[in-house]
PDB file of C-alpha atoms in Angstrom:
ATOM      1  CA  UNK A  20      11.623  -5.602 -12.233  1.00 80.00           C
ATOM      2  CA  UNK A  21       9.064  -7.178  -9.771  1.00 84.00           C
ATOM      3  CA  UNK A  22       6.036  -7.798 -10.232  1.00 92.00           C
ATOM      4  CA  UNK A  23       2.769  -8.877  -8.483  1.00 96.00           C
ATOM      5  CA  UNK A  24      -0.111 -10.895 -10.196  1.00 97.00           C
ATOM      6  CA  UNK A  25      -3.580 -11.762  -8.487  1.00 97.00           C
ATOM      7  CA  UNK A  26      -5.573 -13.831 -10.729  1.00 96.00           C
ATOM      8  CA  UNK A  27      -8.740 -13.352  -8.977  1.00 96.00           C
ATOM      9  CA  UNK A  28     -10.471  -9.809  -9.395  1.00 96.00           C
ATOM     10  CA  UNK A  29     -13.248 -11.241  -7.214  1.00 97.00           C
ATOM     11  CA  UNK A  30     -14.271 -13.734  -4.796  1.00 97.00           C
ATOM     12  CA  UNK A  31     -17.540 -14.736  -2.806  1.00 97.00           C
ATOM     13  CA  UNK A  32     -17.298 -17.210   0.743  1.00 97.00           C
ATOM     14  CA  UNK A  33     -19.951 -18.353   2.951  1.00 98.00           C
ATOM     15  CA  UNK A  34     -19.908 -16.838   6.419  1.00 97.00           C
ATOM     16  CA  UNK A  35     -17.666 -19.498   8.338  1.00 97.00           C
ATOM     17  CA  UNK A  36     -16.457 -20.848   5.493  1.00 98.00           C
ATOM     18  CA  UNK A  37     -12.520 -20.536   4.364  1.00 98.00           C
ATOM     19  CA  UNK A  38     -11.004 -18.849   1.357  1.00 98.00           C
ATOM     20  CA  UNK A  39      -7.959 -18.731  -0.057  1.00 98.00           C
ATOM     21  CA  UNK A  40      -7.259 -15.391  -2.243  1.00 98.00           C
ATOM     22  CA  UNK A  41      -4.070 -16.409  -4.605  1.00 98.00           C
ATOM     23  CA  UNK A  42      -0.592 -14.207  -5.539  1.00 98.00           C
ATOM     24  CA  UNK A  43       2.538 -14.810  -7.689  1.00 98.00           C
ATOM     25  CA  UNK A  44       5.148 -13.100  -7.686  1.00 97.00           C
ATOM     26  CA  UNK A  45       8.293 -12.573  -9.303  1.00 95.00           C
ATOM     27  CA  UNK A  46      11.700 -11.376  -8.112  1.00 93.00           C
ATOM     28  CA  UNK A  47      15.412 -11.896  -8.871  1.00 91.00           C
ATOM     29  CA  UNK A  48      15.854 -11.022  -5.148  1.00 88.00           C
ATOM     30  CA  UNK A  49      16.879 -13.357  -2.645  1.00 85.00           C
ATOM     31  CA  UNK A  50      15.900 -10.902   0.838  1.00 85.00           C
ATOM     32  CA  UNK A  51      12.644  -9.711   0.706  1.00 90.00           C
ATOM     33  CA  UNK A  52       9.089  -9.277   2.388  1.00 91.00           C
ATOM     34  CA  UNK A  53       5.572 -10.068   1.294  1.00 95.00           C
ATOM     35  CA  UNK A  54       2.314  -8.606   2.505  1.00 95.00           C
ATOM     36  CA  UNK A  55      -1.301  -8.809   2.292  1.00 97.00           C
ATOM     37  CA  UNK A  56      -3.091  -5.614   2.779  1.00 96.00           C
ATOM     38  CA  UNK A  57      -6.371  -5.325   3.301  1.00 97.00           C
ATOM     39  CA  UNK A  58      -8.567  -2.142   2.084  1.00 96.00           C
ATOM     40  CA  UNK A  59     -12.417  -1.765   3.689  1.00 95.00           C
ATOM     41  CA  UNK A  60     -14.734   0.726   2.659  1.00 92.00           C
ATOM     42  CA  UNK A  61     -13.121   3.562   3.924  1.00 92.00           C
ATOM     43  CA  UNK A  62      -9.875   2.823   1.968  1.00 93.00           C
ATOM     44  CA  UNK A  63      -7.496   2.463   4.884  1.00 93.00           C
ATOM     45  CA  UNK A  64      -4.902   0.121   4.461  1.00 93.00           C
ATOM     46  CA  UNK A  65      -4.717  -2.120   6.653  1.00 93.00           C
ATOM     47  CA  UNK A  66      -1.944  -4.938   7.395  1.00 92.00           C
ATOM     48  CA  UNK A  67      -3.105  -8.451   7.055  1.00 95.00           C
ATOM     49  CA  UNK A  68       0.122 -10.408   7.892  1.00 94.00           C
ATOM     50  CA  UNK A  69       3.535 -10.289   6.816  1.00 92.00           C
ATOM     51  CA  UNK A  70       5.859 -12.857   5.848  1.00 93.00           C
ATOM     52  CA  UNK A  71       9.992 -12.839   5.694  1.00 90.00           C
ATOM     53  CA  UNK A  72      11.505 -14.649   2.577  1.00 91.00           C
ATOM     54  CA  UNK A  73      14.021 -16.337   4.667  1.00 89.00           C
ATOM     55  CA  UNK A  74      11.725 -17.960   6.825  1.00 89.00           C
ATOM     56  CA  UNK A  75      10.319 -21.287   5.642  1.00 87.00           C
ATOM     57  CA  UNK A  76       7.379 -21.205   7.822  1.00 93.00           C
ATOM     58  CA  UNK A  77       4.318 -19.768   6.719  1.00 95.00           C
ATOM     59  CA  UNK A  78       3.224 -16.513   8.856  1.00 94.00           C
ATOM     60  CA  UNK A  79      -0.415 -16.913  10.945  1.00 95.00           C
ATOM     61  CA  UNK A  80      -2.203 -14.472  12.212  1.00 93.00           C
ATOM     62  CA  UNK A  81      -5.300 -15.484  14.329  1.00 96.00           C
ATOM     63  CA  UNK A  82      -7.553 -16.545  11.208  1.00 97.00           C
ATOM     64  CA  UNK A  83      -5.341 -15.760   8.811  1.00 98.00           C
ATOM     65  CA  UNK A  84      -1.949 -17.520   7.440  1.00 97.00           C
ATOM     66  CA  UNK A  85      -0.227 -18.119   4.180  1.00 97.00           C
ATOM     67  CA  UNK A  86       1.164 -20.764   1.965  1.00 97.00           C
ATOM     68  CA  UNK A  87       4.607 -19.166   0.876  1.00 97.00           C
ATOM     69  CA  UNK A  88       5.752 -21.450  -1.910  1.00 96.00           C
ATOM     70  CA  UNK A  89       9.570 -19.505  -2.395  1.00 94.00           C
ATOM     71  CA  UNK A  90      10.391 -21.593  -5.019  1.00 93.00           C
ATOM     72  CA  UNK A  91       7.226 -21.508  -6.958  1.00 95.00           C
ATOM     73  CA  UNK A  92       7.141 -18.074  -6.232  1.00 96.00           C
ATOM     74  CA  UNK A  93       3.334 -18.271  -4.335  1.00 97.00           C
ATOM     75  CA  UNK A  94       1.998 -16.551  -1.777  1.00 97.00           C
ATOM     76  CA  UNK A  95      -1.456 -17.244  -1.107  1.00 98.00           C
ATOM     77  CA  UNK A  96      -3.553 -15.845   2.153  1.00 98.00           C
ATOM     78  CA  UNK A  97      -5.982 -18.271   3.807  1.00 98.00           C
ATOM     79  CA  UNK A  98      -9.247 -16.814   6.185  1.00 98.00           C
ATOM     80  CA  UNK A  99     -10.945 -19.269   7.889  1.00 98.00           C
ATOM     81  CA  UNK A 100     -13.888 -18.868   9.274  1.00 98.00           C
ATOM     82  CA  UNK A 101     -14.756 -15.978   7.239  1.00 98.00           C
ATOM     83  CA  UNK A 102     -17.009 -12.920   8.894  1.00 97.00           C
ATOM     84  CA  UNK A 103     -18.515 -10.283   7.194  1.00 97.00           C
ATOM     85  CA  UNK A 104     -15.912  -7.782   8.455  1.00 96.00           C
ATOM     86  CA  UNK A 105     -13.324  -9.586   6.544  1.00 97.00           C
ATOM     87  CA  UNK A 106     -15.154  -8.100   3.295  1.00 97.00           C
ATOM     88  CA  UNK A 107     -12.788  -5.932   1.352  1.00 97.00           C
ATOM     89  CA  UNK A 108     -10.305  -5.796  -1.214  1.00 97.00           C
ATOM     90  CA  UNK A 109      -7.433  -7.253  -0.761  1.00 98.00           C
ATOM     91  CA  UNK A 110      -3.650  -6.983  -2.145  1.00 97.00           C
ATOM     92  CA  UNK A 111      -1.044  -8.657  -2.164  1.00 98.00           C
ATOM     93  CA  UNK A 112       2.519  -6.767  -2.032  1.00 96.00           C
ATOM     94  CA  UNK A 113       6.074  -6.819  -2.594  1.00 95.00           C
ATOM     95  CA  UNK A 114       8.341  -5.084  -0.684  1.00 91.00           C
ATOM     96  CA  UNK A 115      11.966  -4.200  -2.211  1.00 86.00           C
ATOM     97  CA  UNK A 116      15.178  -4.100  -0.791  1.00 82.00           C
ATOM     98  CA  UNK A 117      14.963   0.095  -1.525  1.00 83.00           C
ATOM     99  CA  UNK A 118      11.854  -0.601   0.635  1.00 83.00           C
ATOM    100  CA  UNK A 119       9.109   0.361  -2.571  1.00 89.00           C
ATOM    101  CA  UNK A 120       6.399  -1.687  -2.339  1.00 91.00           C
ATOM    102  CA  UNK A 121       4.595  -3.318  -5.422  1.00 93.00           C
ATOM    103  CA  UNK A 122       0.972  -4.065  -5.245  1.00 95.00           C
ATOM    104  CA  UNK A 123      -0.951  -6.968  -7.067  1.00 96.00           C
ATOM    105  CA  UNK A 124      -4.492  -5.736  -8.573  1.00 95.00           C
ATOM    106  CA  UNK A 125      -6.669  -6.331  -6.030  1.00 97.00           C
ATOM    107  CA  UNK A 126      -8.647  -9.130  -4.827  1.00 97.00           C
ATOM    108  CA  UNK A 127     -12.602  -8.075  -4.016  1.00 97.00           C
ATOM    109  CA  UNK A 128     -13.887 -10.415  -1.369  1.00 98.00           C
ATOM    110  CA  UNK A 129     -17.266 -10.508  -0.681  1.00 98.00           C
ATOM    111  CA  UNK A 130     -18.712 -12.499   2.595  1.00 97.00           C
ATOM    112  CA  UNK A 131     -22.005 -14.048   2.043  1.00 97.00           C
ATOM    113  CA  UNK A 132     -24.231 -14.272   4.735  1.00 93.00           C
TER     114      UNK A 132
ATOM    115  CA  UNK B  10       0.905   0.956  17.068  1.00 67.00           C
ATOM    116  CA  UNK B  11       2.596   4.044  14.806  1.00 74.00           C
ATOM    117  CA  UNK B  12       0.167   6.555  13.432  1.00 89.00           C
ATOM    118  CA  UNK B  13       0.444   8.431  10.239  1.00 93.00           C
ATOM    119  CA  UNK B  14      -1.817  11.396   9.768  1.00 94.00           C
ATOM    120  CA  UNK B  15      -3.015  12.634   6.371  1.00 96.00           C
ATOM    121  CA  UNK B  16      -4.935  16.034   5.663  1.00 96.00           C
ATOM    122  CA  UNK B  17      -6.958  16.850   4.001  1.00 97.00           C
ATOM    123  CA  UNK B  18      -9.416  13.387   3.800  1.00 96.00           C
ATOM    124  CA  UNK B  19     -11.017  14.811   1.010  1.00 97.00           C
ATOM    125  CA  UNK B  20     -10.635  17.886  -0.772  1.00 97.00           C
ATOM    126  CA  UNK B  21     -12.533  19.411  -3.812  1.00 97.00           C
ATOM    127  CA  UNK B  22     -10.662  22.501  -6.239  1.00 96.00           C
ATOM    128  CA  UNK B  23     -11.078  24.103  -9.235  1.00 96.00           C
ATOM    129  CA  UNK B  24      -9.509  23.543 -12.326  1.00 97.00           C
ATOM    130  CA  UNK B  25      -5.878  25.144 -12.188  1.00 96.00           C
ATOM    131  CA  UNK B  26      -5.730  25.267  -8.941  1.00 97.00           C
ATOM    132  CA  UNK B  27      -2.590  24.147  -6.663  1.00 97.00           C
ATOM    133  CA  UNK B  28      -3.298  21.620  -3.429  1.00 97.00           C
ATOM    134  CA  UNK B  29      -1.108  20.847  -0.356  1.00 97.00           C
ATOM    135  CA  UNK B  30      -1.712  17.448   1.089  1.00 98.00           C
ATOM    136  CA  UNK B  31       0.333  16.515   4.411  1.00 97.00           C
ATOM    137  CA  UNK B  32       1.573  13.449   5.447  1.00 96.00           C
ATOM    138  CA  UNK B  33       2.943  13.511   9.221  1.00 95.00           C
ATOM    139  CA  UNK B  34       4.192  10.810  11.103  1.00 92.00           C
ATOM    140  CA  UNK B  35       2.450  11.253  14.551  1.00 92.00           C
ATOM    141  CA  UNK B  36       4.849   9.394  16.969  1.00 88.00           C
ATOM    142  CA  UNK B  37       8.013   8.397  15.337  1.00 87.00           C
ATOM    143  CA  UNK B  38      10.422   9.882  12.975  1.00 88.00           C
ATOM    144  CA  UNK B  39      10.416   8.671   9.186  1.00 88.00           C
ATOM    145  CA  UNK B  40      13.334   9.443   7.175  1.00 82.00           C
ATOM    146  CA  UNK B  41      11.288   7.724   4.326  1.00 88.00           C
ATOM    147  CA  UNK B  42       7.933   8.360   2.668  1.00 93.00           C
ATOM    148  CA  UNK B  43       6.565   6.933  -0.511  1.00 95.00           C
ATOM    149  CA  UNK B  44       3.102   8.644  -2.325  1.00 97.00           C
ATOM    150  CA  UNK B  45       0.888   6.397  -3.792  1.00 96.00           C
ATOM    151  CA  UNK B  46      -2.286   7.300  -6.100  1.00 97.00           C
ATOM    152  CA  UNK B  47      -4.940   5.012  -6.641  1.00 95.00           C
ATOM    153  CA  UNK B  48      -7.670   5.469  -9.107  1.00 91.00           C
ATOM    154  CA  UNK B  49     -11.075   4.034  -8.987  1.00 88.00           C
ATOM    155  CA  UNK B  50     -11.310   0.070  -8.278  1.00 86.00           C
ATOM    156  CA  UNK B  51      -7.433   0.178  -9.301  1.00 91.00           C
ATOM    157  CA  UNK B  52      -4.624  -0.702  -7.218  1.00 93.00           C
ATOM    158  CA  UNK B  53      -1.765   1.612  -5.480  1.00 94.00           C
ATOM    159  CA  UNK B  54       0.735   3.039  -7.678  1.00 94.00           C
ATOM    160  CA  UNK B  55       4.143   4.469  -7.005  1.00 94.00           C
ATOM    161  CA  UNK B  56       4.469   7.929  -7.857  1.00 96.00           C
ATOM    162  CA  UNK B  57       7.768   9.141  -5.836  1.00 96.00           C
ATOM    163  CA  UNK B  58       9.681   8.391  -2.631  1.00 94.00           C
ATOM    164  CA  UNK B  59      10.351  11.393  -0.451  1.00 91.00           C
ATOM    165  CA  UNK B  60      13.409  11.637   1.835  1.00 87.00           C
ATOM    166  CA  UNK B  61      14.195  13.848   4.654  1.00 84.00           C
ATOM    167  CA  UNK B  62      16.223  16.479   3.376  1.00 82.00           C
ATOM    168  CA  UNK B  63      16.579  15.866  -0.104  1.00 85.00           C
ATOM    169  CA  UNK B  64      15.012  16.072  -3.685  1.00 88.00           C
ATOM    170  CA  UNK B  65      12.359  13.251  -3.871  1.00 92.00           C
ATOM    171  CA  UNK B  66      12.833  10.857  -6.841  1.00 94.00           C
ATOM    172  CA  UNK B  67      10.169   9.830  -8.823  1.00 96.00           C
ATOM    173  CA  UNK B  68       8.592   6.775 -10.647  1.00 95.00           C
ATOM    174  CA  UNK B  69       8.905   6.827 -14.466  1.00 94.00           C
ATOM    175  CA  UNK B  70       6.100   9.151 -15.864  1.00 94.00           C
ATOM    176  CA  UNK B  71       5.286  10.968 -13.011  1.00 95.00           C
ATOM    177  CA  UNK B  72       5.535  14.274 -13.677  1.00 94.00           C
ATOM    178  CA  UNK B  73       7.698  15.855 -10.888  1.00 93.00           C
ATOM    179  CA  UNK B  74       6.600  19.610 -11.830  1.00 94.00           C
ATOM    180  CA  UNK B  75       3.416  19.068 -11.258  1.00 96.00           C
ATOM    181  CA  UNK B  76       3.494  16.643  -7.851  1.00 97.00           C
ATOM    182  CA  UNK B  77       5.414  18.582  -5.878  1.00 96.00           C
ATOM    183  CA  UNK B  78       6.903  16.743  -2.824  1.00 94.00           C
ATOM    184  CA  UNK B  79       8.588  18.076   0.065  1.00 91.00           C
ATOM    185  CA  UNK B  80      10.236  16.287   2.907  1.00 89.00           C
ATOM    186  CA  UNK B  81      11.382  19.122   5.121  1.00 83.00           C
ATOM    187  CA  UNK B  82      11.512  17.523   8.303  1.00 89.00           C
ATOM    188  CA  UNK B  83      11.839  14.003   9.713  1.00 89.00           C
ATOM    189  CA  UNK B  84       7.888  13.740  10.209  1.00 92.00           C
ATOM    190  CA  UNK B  85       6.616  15.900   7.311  1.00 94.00           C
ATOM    191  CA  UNK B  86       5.971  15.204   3.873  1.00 94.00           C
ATOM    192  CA  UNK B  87       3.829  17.187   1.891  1.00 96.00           C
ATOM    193  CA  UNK B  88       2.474  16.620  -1.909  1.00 97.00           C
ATOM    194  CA  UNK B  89       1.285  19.621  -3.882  1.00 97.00           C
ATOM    195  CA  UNK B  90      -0.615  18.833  -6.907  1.00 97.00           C
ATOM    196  CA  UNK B  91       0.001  22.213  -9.127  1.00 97.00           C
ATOM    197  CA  UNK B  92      -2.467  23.363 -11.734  1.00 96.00           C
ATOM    198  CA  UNK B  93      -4.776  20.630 -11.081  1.00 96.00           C
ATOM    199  CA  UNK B  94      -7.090  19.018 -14.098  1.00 96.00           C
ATOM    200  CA  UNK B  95      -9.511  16.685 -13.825  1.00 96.00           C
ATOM    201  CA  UNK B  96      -7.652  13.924 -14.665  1.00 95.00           C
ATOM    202  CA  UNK B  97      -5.420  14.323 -11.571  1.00 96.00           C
ATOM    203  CA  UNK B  98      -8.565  13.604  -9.373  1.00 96.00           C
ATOM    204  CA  UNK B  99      -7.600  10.340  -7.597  1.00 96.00           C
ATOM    205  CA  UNK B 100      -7.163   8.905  -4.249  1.00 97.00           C
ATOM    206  CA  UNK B 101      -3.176   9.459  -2.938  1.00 98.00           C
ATOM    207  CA  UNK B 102      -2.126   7.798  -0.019  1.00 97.00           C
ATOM    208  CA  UNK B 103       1.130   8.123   1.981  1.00 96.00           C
ATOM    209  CA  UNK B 104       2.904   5.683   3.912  1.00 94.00           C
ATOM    210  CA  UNK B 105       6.214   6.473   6.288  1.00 92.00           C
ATOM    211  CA  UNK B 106       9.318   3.827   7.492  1.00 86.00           C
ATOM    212  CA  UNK B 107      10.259   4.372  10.730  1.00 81.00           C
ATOM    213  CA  UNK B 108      13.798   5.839  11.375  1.00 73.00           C
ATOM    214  CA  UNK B 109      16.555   3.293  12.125  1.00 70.00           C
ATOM    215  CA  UNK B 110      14.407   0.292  12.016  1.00 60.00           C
ATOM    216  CA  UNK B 111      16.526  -1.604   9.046  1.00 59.00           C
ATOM    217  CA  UNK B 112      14.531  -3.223   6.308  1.00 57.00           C
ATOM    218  CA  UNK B 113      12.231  -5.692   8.953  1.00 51.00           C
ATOM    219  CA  UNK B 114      10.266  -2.662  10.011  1.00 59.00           C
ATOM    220  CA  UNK B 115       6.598  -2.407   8.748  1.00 68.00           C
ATOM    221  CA  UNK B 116       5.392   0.350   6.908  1.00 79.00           C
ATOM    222  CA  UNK B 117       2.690   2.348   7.817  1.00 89.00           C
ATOM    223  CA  UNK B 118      -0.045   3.778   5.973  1.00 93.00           C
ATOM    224  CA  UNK B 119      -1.949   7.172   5.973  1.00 95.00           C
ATOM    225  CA  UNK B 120      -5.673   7.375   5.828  1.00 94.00           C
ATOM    226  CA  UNK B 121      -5.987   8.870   2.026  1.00 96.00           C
ATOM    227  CA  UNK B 122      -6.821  12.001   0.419  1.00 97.00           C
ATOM    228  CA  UNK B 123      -9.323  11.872  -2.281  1.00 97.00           C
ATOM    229  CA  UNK B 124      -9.097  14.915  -4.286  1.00 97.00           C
ATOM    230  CA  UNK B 125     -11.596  15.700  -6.627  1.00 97.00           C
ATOM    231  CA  UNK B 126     -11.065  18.416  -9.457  1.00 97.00           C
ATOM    232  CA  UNK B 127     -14.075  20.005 -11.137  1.00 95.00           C
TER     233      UNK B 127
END
């Protein structure tokens, strides 16, 4: 079975500054997607950026990218230039082929101003 | 982008009660929808995938008599928590695949119903 592990429960940047929130994962499965979600206040999820197993290069989006690390089995999400709207709790997530998706724990990020 | 609706937001019953919470895909057909609960400061769990026109299978220990789900029509799911305790006050989220899009196509997320049973 998959599964999803984020090692940080919490995490604190500087306005501007860059953070990097950190997921393994692992898988027997050689097609498959990973996701970062993001989930504000109001509980909303809300798609960070997506990334395709089969493609080696790492998915950006605006401030956001990844390092995916297939072999390691790593998929860590990057913000630079961190705002206080990007405060929220963040998860990482598998999707299966049977389209299911599993969810890390949750990441809290907290933007210091 | 695609919209999925989700009623009630919030909802408050009484012990033993039954509630119906919709999940409707606004502008696109879904011939897939998955319910999620979340509890406080937890993450999203799995309880069943719904599919149009047949019996919804479930995650192992969710208890399918008393989650109800119902997948009548291609942009329609409903949830119906019977005889509700307290302990099934959570937060349950749906989220829908778009028909015919093969395994690349996003999902997409309802807004959440917190139900709260006193």
């Amino acid at each position: 079975a998959q599964t999803v592990t984020q090692s940080q429960p919490e995490m604190s940047v500087q306005e501007a500054e860059t953070v990097t929130l950190s997921c393994t994962y692992d898988t027997s499965e050689s097609d498959y997607y990973l996701f970062w979600y993001k989930q504000p206040p109001s509980r909303q999820m809300i798609l960070v950026i997506r990334q395709e197993a089969y493609k080696q290069q790492n998915a950006t989006e605006n401030r956001f990218s990844v390092n995916f690390q297939k072999a390691a089995k790593s998929f860590s999400l990057k913000i630079s230039d961190s705002q206080l709207g990007d405060a929220a709790m963040y998860f990482c997530a598998y999707r299966r082929r049977d389209d299911k998706i599993i969810f890390g724990k949750g990441t809290r990020l907290h933007i210091l101003p | 982008g695609a919209v999925v609706s989700q009623h009630p937001s919030r909802v408050i019953c009484k012990s033993g009660t039954s509630v119906k919470i919709e999940c409707r895909s606004l502008d696109f057909q879904a011939t897939t929808m998955f319910w999620y609960r979340q509890f406080p400061k937890q993450s999203l769990m799995l309880m069943a995938t719904s599919n149009e026109g047949s019996k919804a299978t479930y995650e192992q220990g969710v208890e399918k008599d008393k989650f109800l789900i119902n997948h009548a029509s291609l942009t329609l799911s409903t949830l119906t928590v019977t005889s509700a305790h307290p302990e099934d006050s959570s937060f349950y989220i749906c989220s829908a695949i778009m028909a015919g899009q093969g395994f690349s196509e996003k999902l997409f997320f309802g807004s959440g119903t917190q139900l709260s049973v006193l």
